[in-house]
Amino acid sequence: MNKVVLSGVRPTGKQHLGHWIGTLSNWIKLQQEYECFFMVADWHALMSEYRDPSHIREYSFDNVCEWLSYGIDPQRCVIFEQSKVPAHLELFLILSYITPLGWLSRCPTFKEQIKQLKDRDINTYAFLGYPVLQSSDILLYKANFVPVGEDQLPHLELCREIARRFHHIYKKKCFVEPKPLLTSVARLAGLDGRKMSKSYENYIALDEEDSVIEKKILSMITDPARKIKTDKGHPDICNVFAYYTIFKEEDKERVRRLCMSAGRGCKECKKILADSFKSFIGPRREKKKELLRKKDYIRDILKEGNKKANAVASGTLEEVKAAMKI
Ligand code: TRP
Ligand code: SF4
């Protein structure tokens, strides 16, 4: 049997190049090799969006269409919605009983996010339990691997500890301890050099129109010491160059040389980058538009995915209940 991978995305907004580089590009490779479960983590979205959850559905649909247009293949993997598989919440509660509070309050991501999302008032019970719900997501499918960035590692460690504690208490091995598949992608800064974020408007969406791509890239700040084209540039302090190193690795050394020898102006340098994003995003954006119109087709994919996910998840839940004699 193929090893299992589970991953999820919270449908809280439009996806951008950060999602492509950090998540989606990786999923596309993983689906060739593993039995993959890709989840719309809509319950998880609620943790930050509970005051106005009205957009979660729309973003779920939007994000799924985007996964498909970027190459996620529903024949190869299971695409499903967390809220359509009730076992997630049942196991979440069960795991809550055996998770010591200290494990959660000491979790670095908890402390970090409380700081970051202070405008959202997320000092809630469910927020503290975020990693427990995530553990439930992972353990239900007996995932061998979870692709994670550095920042999510503590959640995975917590998940492993919860699994071990369950096995220890109930003397029955219902779960698989998941291992991280570390995605070693350098953090992609936003267009303005700050963290890429919805609230800063400093990203390129995965369905961005050509004219907007061009405008956004051309407005990027380059080496501030390079006032005119004959000034030699310093690529290592230029965000445009950072984008080249991530998205156009093959051109990196040439761009560096041209910059340092003043062989190319910043405007031209940005224009070339913008063109490559346009040709990458363009066809995928159009494909997504087509999918957004085929509502029934997408709903069928989700229905099928939810069914498969339910079959696996409810099987694990039965084992869990049996182990607990509940
Ligand atoms: N916590 C992940 C995020 O913030 C989303 C997520 C929910 C997830 N459940 C998961 C990721 C299970 C991996 C595995 O993006
Ligand atoms: Fe940056 Fe390119 Fe200008 Fe060099 S030429 S400073 S890499 S935009």
PDB file of C-alpha atoms in Angstrom, residues 156-301:
ATOM      1  CA  LEU A 156       3.143  17.974  14.067  1.00  0.00           C
ATOM      2  CA  GLU A 157       5.242  17.181  17.115  1.00  0.00           C
ATOM      3  CA  LEU A 158       2.170  17.756  19.263  1.00  0.00           C
ATOM      4  CA  CYS A 159       0.172  15.428  17.040  1.00  0.00           C
ATOM      5  CA  ARG A 160       2.777  12.695  17.512  1.00  0.00           C
ATOM      6  CA  GLU A 161       2.704  13.170  21.264  1.00  0.00           C
ATOM      7  CA  ILE A 162      -1.074  12.994  21.358  1.00  0.00           C
ATOM      8  CA  ALA A 163      -1.000   9.766  19.325  1.00  0.00           C
ATOM      9  CA  ARG A 164       1.573   8.239  21.682  1.00  0.00           C
ATOM     10  CA  ARG A 165      -0.439   9.256  24.716  1.00  0.00           C
ATOM     11  CA  PHE A 166      -3.576   7.688  23.261  1.00  0.00           C
ATOM     12  CA  HIS A 167      -1.727   4.429  22.569  1.00  0.00           C
ATOM     13  CA  HIS A 168      -0.276   4.459  26.052  1.00  0.00           C
ATOM     14  CA  ILE A 169      -3.559   5.122  27.849  1.00  0.00           C
ATOM     15  CA  TYR A 170      -5.831   2.771  25.887  1.00  0.00           C
ATOM     16  CA  LYS A 171      -3.200   0.122  25.093  1.00  0.00           C
ATOM     17  CA  LYS A 172      -4.264  -0.065  21.484  1.00  0.00           C
ATOM     18  CA  LYS A 173      -2.384   1.296  18.480  1.00  0.00           C
ATOM     19  CA  CYS A 174      -5.119   3.008  16.463  1.00  0.00           C
ATOM     20  CA  PHE A 175      -2.954   5.698  14.905  1.00  0.00           C
ATOM     21  CA  VAL A 176       0.144   6.138  12.809  1.00  0.00           C
ATOM     22  CA  GLU A 177       2.655   8.689  14.075  1.00  0.00           C
ATOM     23  CA  PRO A 178       3.013  11.118  11.182  1.00  0.00           C
ATOM     24  CA  LYS A 179       6.377  12.380  10.032  1.00  0.00           C
ATOM     25  CA  PRO A 180       6.951  15.844   8.622  1.00  0.00           C
ATOM     26  CA  LEU A 181       7.920  16.322   5.009  1.00  0.00           C
ATOM     27  CA  LEU A 182       9.724  19.564   5.468  1.00  0.00           C
ATOM     28  CA  THR A 183       9.189  21.973   2.603  1.00  0.00           C
ATOM     29  CA  SER A 184      12.434  23.862   2.507  1.00  0.00           C
ATOM     30  CA  VAL A 185      11.269  26.957   0.736  1.00  0.00           C
ATOM     31  CA  ALA A 186      12.742  30.286   1.654  1.00  0.00           C
ATOM     32  CA  ARG A 187      10.006  32.538   2.945  1.00  0.00           C
ATOM     33  CA  LEU A 188       8.631  34.526   0.062  1.00  0.00           C
ATOM     34  CA  ALA A 189       8.455  38.183   1.033  1.00  0.00           C
ATOM     35  CA  GLY A 190       5.609  40.349  -0.188  1.00  0.00           C
ATOM     36  CA  LEU A 191       6.069  42.733  -3.102  1.00  0.00           C
ATOM     37  CA  ASP A 192       6.966  45.508  -0.672  1.00  0.00           C
ATOM     38  CA  GLY A 193       9.439  43.380   1.284  1.00  0.00           C
ATOM     39  CA  ARG A 194       7.104  42.921   4.251  1.00  0.00           C
ATOM     40  CA  LYS A 195       5.512  39.578   5.070  1.00  0.00           C
ATOM     41  CA  MET A 196       3.206  38.528   2.234  1.00  0.00           C
ATOM     42  CA  SER A 197      -0.278  39.097   3.550  1.00  0.00           C
ATOM     43  CA  LYS A 198      -3.830  39.685   2.512  1.00  0.00           C
ATOM     44  CA  SER A 199      -4.064  42.772   4.667  1.00  0.00           C
ATOM     45  CA  TYR A 200      -1.010  44.437   3.110  1.00  0.00           C
ATOM     46  CA  GLU A 201      -2.215  43.893  -0.492  1.00  0.00           C
ATOM     47  CA  ASN A 202       1.364  42.999  -1.358  1.00  0.00           C
ATOM     48  CA  TYR A 203       0.890  39.729  -3.184  1.00  0.00           C
ATOM     49  CA  ILE A 204       0.227  38.359  -6.644  1.00  0.00           C
ATOM     50  CA  ALA A 205      -2.877  36.196  -6.631  1.00  0.00           C
ATOM     51  CA  LEU A 206      -2.827  32.859  -8.420  1.00  0.00           C
ATOM     52  CA  ASP A 207      -5.588  34.153 -10.704  1.00  0.00           C
ATOM     53  CA  GLU A 208      -4.226  37.660 -11.173  1.00  0.00           C
ATOM     54  CA  GLU A 209      -4.986  39.422 -14.466  1.00  0.00           C
ATOM     55  CA  ASP A 210      -1.986  40.183 -16.716  1.00  0.00           C
ATOM     56  CA  SER A 211      -2.301  43.943 -16.396  1.00  0.00           C
ATOM     57  CA  VAL A 212      -2.321  43.707 -12.606  1.00  0.00           C
ATOM     58  CA  ILE A 213       0.693  41.384 -12.565  1.00  0.00           C
ATOM     59  CA  GLU A 214       2.560  43.879 -14.676  1.00  0.00           C
ATOM     60  CA  LYS A 215       1.545  46.839 -12.550  1.00  0.00           C
ATOM     61  CA  LYS A 216       2.406  45.121  -9.284  1.00  0.00           C
ATOM     62  CA  ILE A 217       5.810  43.867 -10.413  1.00  0.00           C
ATOM     63  CA  LEU A 218       6.761  47.196 -11.974  1.00  0.00           C
ATOM     64  CA  SER A 219       5.966  48.975  -8.723  1.00  0.00           C
ATOM     65  CA  MET A 220       8.368  46.819  -6.722  1.00  0.00           C
ATOM     66  CA  ILE A 221      11.174  48.690  -5.023  1.00  0.00           C
ATOM     67  CA  THR A 222      14.642  47.701  -6.208  1.00  0.00           C
ATOM     68  CA  ASP A 223      18.126  48.577  -4.987  1.00  0.00           C
ATOM     69  CA  PRO A 224      17.551  52.126  -3.703  1.00  0.00           C
ATOM     70  CA  ALA A 225      21.173  53.081  -4.451  1.00  0.00           C
ATOM     71  CA  ARG A 226      20.559  52.454  -8.132  1.00  0.00           C
ATOM     72  CA  LYS A 227      19.177  55.775  -9.283  1.00  0.00           C
ATOM     73  CA  ILE A 228      20.038  55.537 -12.956  1.00  0.00           C
ATOM     74  CA  LYS A 229      20.671  52.636 -15.267  1.00  0.00           C
ATOM     75  CA  THR A 230      24.449  53.115 -15.296  1.00  0.00           C
ATOM     76  CA  ASP A 231      24.669  52.686 -11.502  1.00  0.00           C
ATOM     77  CA  LYS A 232      25.824  49.202 -10.637  1.00  0.00           C
ATOM     78  CA  GLY A 233      23.208  47.282  -8.671  1.00  0.00           C
ATOM     79  CA  HIS A 234      23.308  45.133  -5.532  1.00  0.00           C
ATOM     80  CA  PRO A 235      21.058  42.162  -6.252  1.00  0.00           C
ATOM     81  CA  ASP A 236      21.369  40.714  -2.778  1.00  0.00           C
ATOM     82  CA  ILE A 237      19.429  43.572  -1.252  1.00  0.00           C
ATOM     83  CA  CYS A 238      16.837  43.672  -4.057  1.00  0.00           C
ATOM     84  CA  ASN A 239      13.487  41.973  -3.586  1.00  0.00           C
ATOM     85  CA  VAL A 240      13.064  41.573  -7.351  1.00  0.00           C
ATOM     86  CA  PHE A 241      16.210  39.486  -7.334  1.00  0.00           C
ATOM     87  CA  ALA A 242      14.853  37.420  -4.448  1.00  0.00           C
ATOM     88  CA  TYR A 243      11.858  36.610  -6.665  1.00  0.00           C
ATOM     89  CA  TYR A 244      14.198  35.539  -9.460  1.00  0.00           C
ATOM     90  CA  THR A 245      16.041  33.193  -7.120  1.00  0.00           C
ATOM     91  CA  ILE A 246      12.773  31.539  -6.115  1.00  0.00           C
ATOM     92  CA  PHE A 247      10.835  31.481  -9.368  1.00  0.00           C
ATOM     93  CA  LYS A 248      13.495  31.686 -12.087  1.00  0.00           C
ATOM     94  CA  GLU A 249      16.416  29.874 -10.551  1.00  0.00           C
ATOM     95  CA  GLU A 250      17.828  29.117 -13.967  1.00  0.00           C
ATOM     96  CA  ASP A 251      18.192  32.834 -14.756  1.00  0.00           C
ATOM     97  CA  LYS A 252      19.545  33.812 -11.381  1.00  0.00           C
ATOM     98  CA  GLU A 253      23.258  34.042 -12.167  1.00  0.00           C
ATOM     99  CA  ARG A 254      22.709  35.905 -15.401  1.00  0.00           C
ATOM    100  CA  VAL A 255      20.428  38.432 -13.729  1.00  0.00           C
ATOM    101  CA  ARG A 256      22.993  38.904 -10.985  1.00  0.00           C
ATOM    102  CA  ARG A 257      25.764  39.586 -13.482  1.00  0.00           C
ATOM    103  CA  LEU A 258      23.674  41.977 -15.541  1.00  0.00           C
ATOM    104  CA  CYS A 259      22.630  43.849 -12.415  1.00  0.00           C
ATOM    105  CA  MET A 260      26.106  44.151 -10.922  1.00  0.00           C
ATOM    106  CA  SER A 261      27.626  45.306 -14.185  1.00  0.00           C
ATOM    107  CA  ALA A 262      24.795  47.733 -14.895  1.00  0.00           C
ATOM    108  CA  GLY A 263      24.116  45.779 -18.059  1.00  0.00           C
ATOM    109  CA  ARG A 264      20.375  45.924 -17.575  1.00  0.00           C
ATOM    110  CA  GLY A 265      18.044  48.495 -16.098  1.00  0.00           C
ATOM    111  CA  CYS A 266      15.651  47.746 -13.262  1.00  0.00           C
ATOM    112  CA  LYS A 267      12.624  48.409 -15.382  1.00  0.00           C
ATOM    113  CA  GLU A 268      13.681  45.837 -17.944  1.00  0.00           C
ATOM    114  CA  CYS A 269      14.630  43.408 -15.201  1.00  0.00           C
ATOM    115  CA  LYS A 270      11.159  43.706 -13.698  1.00  0.00           C
ATOM    116  CA  LYS A 271       9.458  43.505 -17.046  1.00  0.00           C
ATOM    117  CA  ILE A 272      11.094  40.171 -17.791  1.00  0.00           C
ATOM    118  CA  LEU A 273      10.012  38.845 -14.412  1.00  0.00           C
ATOM    119  CA  ALA A 274       6.465  40.111 -14.964  1.00  0.00           C
ATOM    120  CA  ASP A 275       6.348  38.401 -18.360  1.00  0.00           C
ATOM    121  CA  SER A 276       7.336  35.071 -16.896  1.00  0.00           C
ATOM    122  CA  PHE A 277       4.616  35.340 -14.230  1.00  0.00           C
ATOM    123  CA  LYS A 278       2.110  36.266 -16.912  1.00  0.00           C
ATOM    124  CA  SER A 279       2.896  33.208 -18.971  1.00  0.00           C
ATOM    125  CA  PHE A 280       2.827  30.989 -15.882  1.00  0.00           C
ATOM    126  CA  ILE A 281      -0.375  32.326 -14.348  1.00  0.00           C
ATOM    127  CA  GLY A 282      -2.290  33.162 -17.550  1.00  0.00           C
ATOM    128  CA  PRO A 283      -3.365  29.700 -18.739  1.00  0.00           C
ATOM    129  CA  ARG A 284      -4.079  28.552 -15.179  1.00  0.00           C
ATOM    130  CA  ARG A 285      -6.184  31.623 -14.505  1.00  0.00           C
ATOM    131  CA  GLU A 286      -8.246  30.972 -17.624  1.00  0.00           C
ATOM    132  CA  LYS A 287      -8.648  27.313 -16.716  1.00  0.00           C
ATOM    133  CA  LYS A 288      -9.846  28.349 -13.274  1.00  0.00           C
ATOM    134  CA  LYS A 289     -12.430  30.710 -14.763  1.00  0.00           C
ATOM    135  CA  GLU A 290     -13.750  27.792 -16.764  1.00  0.00           C
ATOM    136  CA  LEU A 291     -13.934  25.580 -13.674  1.00  0.00           C
ATOM    137  CA  LEU A 292     -15.681  28.270 -11.633  1.00  0.00           C
ATOM    138  CA  ARG A 293     -18.478  28.107 -14.185  1.00  0.00           C
ATOM    139  CA  LYS A 294     -18.740  24.304 -14.007  1.00  0.00           C
ATOM    140  CA  LYS A 295     -20.302  24.313 -10.569  1.00  0.00           C
ATOM    141  CA  ASP A 296     -21.821  20.841 -10.802  1.00  0.00           C
ATOM    142  CA  TYR A 297     -18.550  19.307 -11.916  1.00  0.00           C
ATOM    143  CA  ILE A 298     -16.722  20.767  -8.906  1.00  0.00           C
ATOM    144  CA  ARG A 299     -19.518  19.753  -6.553  1.00  0.00           C
ATOM    145  CA  ASP A 300     -19.286  16.198  -7.881  1.00  0.00           C
ATOM    146  CA  ILE A 301     -15.550  16.100  -7.242  1.00  0.00           C
TER     147      ILE A 301
END
